[in-house]
Amino acid sequence: MTGTLASKRVLLIGAGGLGTPIARVLAQSGVGLIEVMDDDVVELSNLHRQLLYCENDLGKSKALLACACIERDALAANVGGTRAVAREMRLDPDNALEAVGSFDLVIEGADNFSTKFLVADACALAHVPCVQGGAVRWTGWVLGSLPGQSACLRCVFEDLPEGPAQGCAEAGVIGPVVGVVGALQAALALRILRGDSAAAGVLHHYRALTGVVRSRALVRSASCPSCTGRISDLNATRYVPRECAA
Ligand SMILES: [Zn+2]
């Protein structure tokens, strides 16, 4: 991938715990267009880990607030060419391919596994690089993927977890963990946008209790349903949380 950051178009999915630090870093990096997709509003219960919002924002659209902050941060950082566009909608199997298709990179900060797998599959099918991350309790992970070249989310996890979900929405997460993981995701995204293919296919695992990030280079899995081409569409049944599946 070549060209300056000012010519790049990035889609940020999720403007919550992970998405807010991602937005702040990207805003000050000079990326040309940042679209923010989130259909949620600010709630009191998640203020402690969502860096952009305060009590005055309760009930307001996260996507709109994040975009206002991105443009303000870009001006403050003297990279005022950055445009931010809010998409007050939720990614679903019907809109995902079209939603990701026109971007140079998708960066995902969703709080649930269904959206994470949907983003991975949509980006693979649309041939769009993506950076994904997750955080639960005191740990988090980050993975960048280049479709057709590097390992993807399904190479690591293969499918949605069975049994009770353990995403940060259900299990909770320590505020600083999402800050670190979101910043790591943004750094990885900037490397990929600058054409550093070595940034993809490496799983970074952060443990807040030891302060250590461990990085492991991945190989594409011979049994990965995405990399082997067995997933050729975004059938909605594939993204139903498995504890709810019939
Ligand atoms: Zn794969």
CSV table of N, CA and C and ligand atoms in Angstrom, one decimal, residues 124 145 150-156 219-228, ligand 1:
chain,number,residue,atom,x,y,z
A,124,ALA,N,-12.1,-9.8,4.4
A,124,ALA,CA,-11.4,-10.8,3.6
A,124,ALA,C,-12.1,-10.8,2.2
A,145,SER,N,-4.5,-7.7,9.6
A,145,SER,CA,-4.6,-8.7,8.5
A,145,SER,C,-4.6,-8.1,7.2
A,150,SER,N,-1.9,-12.6,4.8
A,150,SER,CA,-1.5,-12.9,6.2
A,150,SER,C,-2.6,-13.6,7.0
A,151,ALA,N,-2.3,-14.1,8.1
A,151,ALA,CA,-3.3,-14.8,9.0
A,151,ALA,C,-4.4,-13.8,9.4
A,152,CYS,N,-5.5,-14.4,9.5
A,152,CYS,CA,-6.7,-13.5,9.9
A,152,CYS,C,-7.3,-14.0,11.2
A,153,LEU,N,-8.3,-13.3,11.7
A,153,LEU,CA,-9.0,-13.6,12.9
A,153,LEU,C,-9.4,-15.1,13.0
A,154,ARG,N,-9.9,-15.6,11.9
A,154,ARG,CA,-10.3,-17.0,11.9
A,154,ARG,C,-9.2,-18.0,11.9
A,155,CYS,N,-8.0,-17.6,11.5
A,155,CYS,CA,-6.8,-18.4,11.7
A,155,CYS,C,-6.5,-18.6,13.2
A,156,VAL,N,-6.9,-17.7,14.0
A,156,VAL,CA,-6.5,-17.7,15.4
A,156,VAL,C,-7.7,-18.4,16.2
A,219,VAL,N,1.2,-18.1,11.2
A,219,VAL,CA,1.1,-18.6,9.8
A,219,VAL,C,-0.4,-18.8,9.5
A,220,ARG,N,-0.8,-18.6,8.2
A,220,ARG,CA,-2.2,-18.9,7.9
A,220,ARG,C,-2.5,-20.3,8.1
A,221,SER,N,-3.7,-20.5,8.8
A,221,SER,CA,-4.1,-21.9,9.2
A,221,SER,C,-4.6,-22.6,8.0
A,222,ALA,N,-4.2,-23.9,7.8
A,222,ALA,CA,-4.7,-24.7,6.8
A,222,ALA,C,-6.2,-25.1,7.0
A,223,SER,N,-6.7,-24.9,8.2
A,223,SER,CA,-8.1,-25.2,8.5
A,223,SER,C,-8.9,-23.9,8.6
A,224,CYS,N,-8.4,-22.7,8.3
A,224,CYS,CA,-9.1,-21.5,8.4
A,224,CYS,C,-10.2,-21.4,7.4
A,225,PRO,N,-11.5,-21.3,7.8
A,225,PRO,CA,-12.6,-21.3,6.9
A,225,PRO,C,-12.6,-20.1,5.9
A,226,SER,N,-11.9,-19.0,6.4
A,226,SER,CA,-11.9,-17.8,5.5
A,226,SER,C,-10.7,-17.9,4.6
A,227,CYS,N,-9.5,-18.2,5.1
A,227,CYS,CA,-8.3,-18.2,4.2
A,227,CYS,C,-8.3,-19.3,3.2
A,228,THR,N,-9.1,-20.4,3.5
A,228,THR,CA,-9.2,-21.5,2.5
A,228,THR,C,-10.4,-21.3,1.5
B,1,ZN,ZN,-7.5,-17.1,8.1
